[in-house]
PDB file of C-alpha atoms in Angstrom:
ATOM      1  CA  MET A   1     -42.702 -14.281  90.706  1.00  0.00           C
ATOM      2  CA  LYS A   2     -43.056 -10.455  90.987  1.00  0.00           C
ATOM      3  CA  LYS A   3     -41.047  -9.811  87.648  1.00  0.00           C
ATOM      4  CA  SER A   4     -42.695 -12.440  85.580  1.00  0.00           C
ATOM      5  CA  LEU A   5     -46.312 -10.603  86.942  1.00  0.00           C
ATOM      6  CA  ILE A   6     -45.052  -7.380  86.146  1.00  0.00           C
ATOM      7  CA  ALA A   7     -43.651  -8.426  82.763  1.00  0.00           C
ATOM      8  CA  LEU A   8     -47.208  -9.784  81.869  1.00  0.00           C
ATOM      9  CA  ALA A   9     -48.704  -6.737  82.993  1.00  0.00           C
ATOM     10  CA  THR A  10     -46.382  -4.498  81.003  1.00  0.00           C
ATOM     11  CA  SER A  11     -46.982  -6.468  77.773  1.00  0.00           C
ATOM     12  CA  ALA A  12     -50.734  -6.899  78.256  1.00  0.00           C
ATOM     13  CA  THR A  13     -50.839  -2.958  78.582  1.00  0.00           C
ATOM     14  CA  PHE A  14     -48.891  -2.104  75.317  1.00  0.00           C
ATOM     15  CA  ALA A  15     -50.205  -5.098  73.247  1.00  0.00           C
ATOM     16  CA  VAL A  16     -51.910  -4.052  69.971  1.00  0.00           C
ATOM     17  CA  PRO A  17     -54.677  -5.994  68.681  1.00  0.00           C
ATOM     18  CA  VAL A  18     -54.410  -6.935  64.962  1.00  0.00           C
ATOM     19  CA  PHE A  19     -57.620  -7.093  63.081  1.00  0.00           C
ATOM     20  CA  ALA A  20     -57.950  -7.913  59.357  1.00  0.00           C
ATOM     21  CA  GLN A  21     -59.176  -4.699  57.541  1.00  0.00           C
ATOM     22  CA  SER A  22     -62.741  -4.723  56.861  1.00  0.00           C
ATOM     23  CA  SER A  23     -64.867  -1.875  54.922  1.00  0.00           C
ATOM     24  CA  VAL A  24     -68.691  -1.430  53.727  1.00  0.00           C
ATOM     25  CA  THR A  25     -69.589   1.653  51.862  1.00  0.00           C
ATOM     26  CA  LEU A  26     -72.938   3.130  51.257  1.00  0.00           C
ATOM     27  CA  TYR A  27     -73.387   5.141  48.266  1.00  0.00           C
ATOM     28  CA  GLY A  28     -75.755   6.603  45.997  1.00  0.00           C
ATOM     29  CA  VAL A  29     -76.985   8.437  42.784  1.00  0.00           C
ATOM     30  CA  VAL A  30     -80.294  10.785  42.701  1.00  0.00           C
ATOM     31  CA  ASP A  31     -80.661  11.781  39.437  1.00  0.00           C
ATOM     32  CA  GLU A  32     -83.674  13.866  38.178  1.00  0.00           C
ATOM     33  CA  GLY A  33     -84.379  15.600  35.023  1.00  0.00           C
ATOM     34  CA  PHE A  34     -86.905  18.227  34.376  1.00  0.00           C
ATOM     35  CA  ASN A  35     -88.070  18.085  30.426  1.00  0.00           C
ATOM     36  CA  TYR A  36     -89.529  21.236  28.704  1.00  0.00           C
ATOM     37  CA  THR A  37     -90.979  20.620  25.085  1.00  0.00           C
ATOM     38  CA  ASN A  38     -92.874  23.477  23.281  1.00  0.00           C
ATOM     39  CA  ASN A  39     -95.571  23.109  20.921  1.00  0.00           C
ATOM     40  CA  VAL A  40     -97.068  19.967  22.116  1.00  0.00           C
ATOM     41  CA  GLY A  41    -100.895  20.030  20.653  1.00  0.00           C
ATOM     42  CA  GLY A  42    -100.162  24.115  20.454  1.00  0.00           C
ATOM     43  CA  LYS A  43     -99.393  23.767  24.277  1.00  0.00           C
ATOM     44  CA  HIS A  44     -96.032  23.558  26.542  1.00  0.00           C
ATOM     45  CA  ASP A  45     -95.073  20.341  28.285  1.00  0.00           C
ATOM     46  CA  TYR A  46     -93.261  20.023  31.618  1.00  0.00           C
ATOM     47  CA  GLU A  47     -92.259  16.894  32.808  1.00  0.00           C
ATOM     48  CA  LEU A  48     -90.064  15.505  35.642  1.00  0.00           C
ATOM     49  CA  GLN A  49     -87.925  12.277  34.704  1.00  0.00           C
ATOM     50  CA  SER A  50     -86.231  10.009  37.142  1.00  0.00           C
ATOM     51  CA  GLY A  51     -83.018   8.525  36.102  1.00  0.00           C
ATOM     52  CA  TYR A  52     -82.742  10.876  33.204  1.00  0.00           C
ATOM     53  CA  ALA A  53     -78.883  10.542  32.779  1.00  0.00           C
ATOM     54  CA  GLN A  54     -77.905   7.623  35.013  1.00  0.00           C
ATOM     55  CA  GLY A  55     -80.525   5.951  37.105  1.00  0.00           C
ATOM     56  CA  SER A  56     -81.239   6.590  40.511  1.00  0.00           C
ATOM     57  CA  ARG A  57     -79.590   4.373  42.866  1.00  0.00           C
ATOM     58  CA  TRP A  58     -77.917   3.474  46.192  1.00  0.00           C
ATOM     59  CA  GLY A  59     -76.013   0.703  47.427  1.00  0.00           C
ATOM     60  CA  LEU A  60     -73.579  -1.265  49.908  1.00  0.00           C
ATOM     61  CA  LYS A  61     -70.243  -2.159  48.608  1.00  0.00           C
ATOM     62  CA  GLY A  62     -67.941  -4.217  50.966  1.00  0.00           C
ATOM     63  CA  ALA A  63     -64.448  -6.037  51.486  1.00  0.00           C
ATOM     64  CA  GLU A  64     -63.111  -8.271  54.361  1.00  0.00           C
ATOM     65  CA  ASP A  65     -59.460  -9.136  54.693  1.00  0.00           C
ATOM     66  CA  LEU A  66     -58.884 -12.665  54.884  1.00  0.00           C
ATOM     67  CA  GLY A  67     -55.210 -12.082  54.458  1.00  0.00           C
ATOM     68  CA  GLY A  68     -52.282 -13.331  51.995  1.00  0.00           C
ATOM     69  CA  GLY A  69     -53.631 -10.285  49.461  1.00  0.00           C
ATOM     70  CA  THR A  70     -57.085 -11.787  49.357  1.00  0.00           C
ATOM     71  CA  LYS A  71     -60.535 -10.527  49.988  1.00  0.00           C
ATOM     72  CA  ALA A  72     -64.097 -11.506  50.237  1.00  0.00           C
ATOM     73  CA  ILE A  73     -66.010  -8.848  48.390  1.00  0.00           C
ATOM     74  CA  PHE A  74     -69.943  -7.977  47.771  1.00  0.00           C
ATOM     75  CA  GLN A  75     -71.939  -5.507  46.337  1.00  0.00           C
ATOM     76  CA  LEU A  76     -75.620  -5.097  46.681  1.00  0.00           C
ATOM     77  CA  GLU A  77     -77.319  -2.224  44.481  1.00  0.00           C
ATOM     78  CA  ASN A  78     -80.964  -1.005  44.221  1.00  0.00           C
ATOM     79  CA  GLY A  79     -82.430   1.131  41.473  1.00  0.00           C
ATOM     80  CA  PHE A  80     -85.142   3.330  42.077  1.00  0.00           C
ATOM     81  CA  ASN A  81     -87.760   5.927  40.457  1.00  0.00           C
ATOM     82  CA  LEU A  82     -87.015   9.242  42.323  1.00  0.00           C
ATOM     83  CA  ASN A  83     -90.661  10.315  41.132  1.00  0.00           C
ATOM     84  CA  ASN A  84     -92.840   7.843  42.861  1.00  0.00           C
ATOM     85  CA  GLY A  85     -90.438   5.502  45.158  1.00  0.00           C
ATOM     86  CA  ARG A  86     -90.925   2.531  43.171  1.00  0.00           C
ATOM     87  CA  LEU A  87     -88.201   0.122  42.838  1.00  0.00           C
ATOM     88  CA  GLY A  88     -86.676  -0.527  39.426  1.00  0.00           C
ATOM     89  CA  GLN A  89     -85.443  -3.494  37.462  1.00  0.00           C
ATOM     90  CA  GLY A  90     -88.847  -5.555  37.848  1.00  0.00           C
ATOM     91  CA  GLY A  91     -89.717  -4.486  41.589  1.00  0.00           C
ATOM     92  CA  LEU A  92     -86.197  -6.467  42.738  1.00  0.00           C
ATOM     93  CA  LEU A  93     -84.705  -4.855  45.959  1.00  0.00           C
ATOM     94  CA  PHE A  94     -81.143  -5.457  44.947  1.00  0.00           C
ATOM     95  CA  GLY A  95     -82.302  -5.561  40.869  1.00  0.00           C
ATOM     96  CA  ARG A  96     -79.348  -3.568  39.506  1.00  0.00           C
ATOM     97  CA  GLN A  97     -76.433  -5.595  41.076  1.00  0.00           C
ATOM     98  CA  ALA A  98     -76.157  -8.149  44.000  1.00  0.00           C
ATOM     99  CA  TYR A  99     -73.037 -10.380  43.892  1.00  0.00           C
ATOM    100  CA  VAL A 100     -70.369 -11.752  46.297  1.00  0.00           C
ATOM    101  CA  GLY A 101     -66.825 -13.020  45.313  1.00  0.00           C
ATOM    102  CA  VAL A 102     -63.457 -13.483  45.970  1.00  0.00           C
ATOM    103  CA  SER A 103     -60.420 -11.123  45.063  1.00  0.00           C
ATOM    104  CA  ASN A 104     -56.631 -11.843  45.237  1.00  0.00           C
ATOM    105  CA  ALA A 105     -53.784  -9.418  44.091  1.00  0.00           C
ATOM    106  CA  THR A 106     -52.033 -12.068  42.294  1.00  0.00           C
ATOM    107  CA  PHE A 107     -54.691 -14.007  40.607  1.00  0.00           C
ATOM    108  CA  GLY A 108     -57.677 -11.725  40.100  1.00  0.00           C
ATOM    109  CA  THR A 109     -61.120 -11.719  40.967  1.00  0.00           C
ATOM    110  CA  VAL A 110     -64.376 -14.060  40.768  1.00  0.00           C
ATOM    111  CA  THR A 111     -67.532 -13.132  41.286  1.00  0.00           C
ATOM    112  CA  LEU A 112     -71.184 -14.691  41.252  1.00  0.00           C
ATOM    113  CA  GLY A 113     -74.547 -13.244  41.071  1.00  0.00           C
ATOM    114  CA  ARG A 114     -76.144 -10.182  38.933  1.00  0.00           C
ATOM    115  CA  GLN A 115     -73.971  -7.706  38.190  1.00  0.00           C
ATOM    116  CA  TYR A 116     -73.322  -5.552  35.199  1.00  0.00           C
ATOM    117  CA  ASP A 117     -71.502  -6.810  31.747  1.00  0.00           C
ATOM    118  CA  SER A 118     -68.649  -6.017  30.097  1.00  0.00           C
ATOM    119  CA  VAL A 119     -70.155  -3.423  28.047  1.00  0.00           C
ATOM    120  CA  VAL A 120     -71.073  -1.385  30.962  1.00  0.00           C
ATOM    121  CA  ASP A 121     -67.659  -1.813  32.472  1.00  0.00           C
ATOM    122  CA  TYR A 122     -65.639  -1.296  29.476  1.00  0.00           C
ATOM    123  CA  LEU A 123     -67.270   0.553  26.639  1.00  0.00           C
ATOM    124  CA  ALA A 124     -69.424   3.047  28.850  1.00  0.00           C
ATOM    125  CA  GLN A 125     -66.084   4.770  29.724  1.00  0.00           C
ATOM    126  CA  THR A 126     -65.314   5.773  25.744  1.00  0.00           C
ATOM    127  CA  THR A 127     -68.554   7.064  24.859  1.00  0.00           C
ATOM    128  CA  ALA A 128     -69.304  10.730  24.272  1.00  0.00           C
ATOM    129  CA  ASN A 129     -71.004  11.146  27.949  1.00  0.00           C
ATOM    130  CA  GLY A 130     -70.704   8.350  29.673  1.00  0.00           C
ATOM    131  CA  ASN A 131     -73.902   7.637  29.261  1.00  0.00           C
ATOM    132  CA  TRP A 132     -73.728   5.141  26.444  1.00  0.00           C
ATOM    133  CA  ALA A 133     -71.930   8.237  24.928  1.00  0.00           C
ATOM    134  CA  GLY A 134     -68.688   8.940  26.748  1.00  0.00           C
ATOM    135  CA  TYR A 135     -66.708  10.719  28.728  1.00  0.00           C
ATOM    136  CA  LEU A 136     -64.085  11.266  26.081  1.00  0.00           C
ATOM    137  CA  PHE A 137     -65.619  13.876  24.157  1.00  0.00           C
ATOM    138  CA  SER A 138     -68.021  15.674  25.933  1.00  0.00           C
ATOM    139  CA  HIS A 139     -67.888  19.019  28.050  1.00  0.00           C
ATOM    140  CA  PRO A 140     -69.756  19.468  31.001  1.00  0.00           C
ATOM    141  CA  PHE A 141     -71.091  22.847  29.518  1.00  0.00           C
ATOM    142  CA  ASP A 142     -71.368  21.622  26.056  1.00  0.00           C
ATOM    143  CA  LYS A 143     -74.880  22.440  24.294  1.00  0.00           C
ATOM    144  CA  ALA A 144     -74.745  19.181  22.169  1.00  0.00           C
ATOM    145  CA  MET A 145     -76.906  17.680  25.266  1.00  0.00           C
ATOM    146  CA  SER A 146     -80.358  19.023  26.301  1.00  0.00           C
ATOM    147  CA  GLN A 147     -80.156  17.562  29.544  1.00  0.00           C
ATOM    148  CA  ALA A 148     -81.534  19.492  32.610  1.00  0.00           C
TER     149      ALA A 148
END
């Protein structure tokens, strides 16, 4: 009796709980541009422009391991105007992306909801500055783009 009680206490002490790994990531982009235009009706014009290159946004992205190489996934992404705080995409709280899905290492991913299309996923990376003009041909210090 004492031996089994000691064995039970010892195994309970060294037992390691096993939990499926889940993760939630908070991310964002704050993008503000400053425009200067000379000779606008004989004057200079200064302007702050929210979302000058990419569009200001914040979002939540997460996954829950379901086992067997399968994960439940989700993403909620908000777009907003940095100058006045207004929501973008027609005033929707998560107007940029809002989807849920299932991902499997062997079979791929299926998602349902509001999400970017294939143009954003595949073509934007091949354009000249990444903003529909790509990452392949532009250098960060190139004067070809007049963005501040």
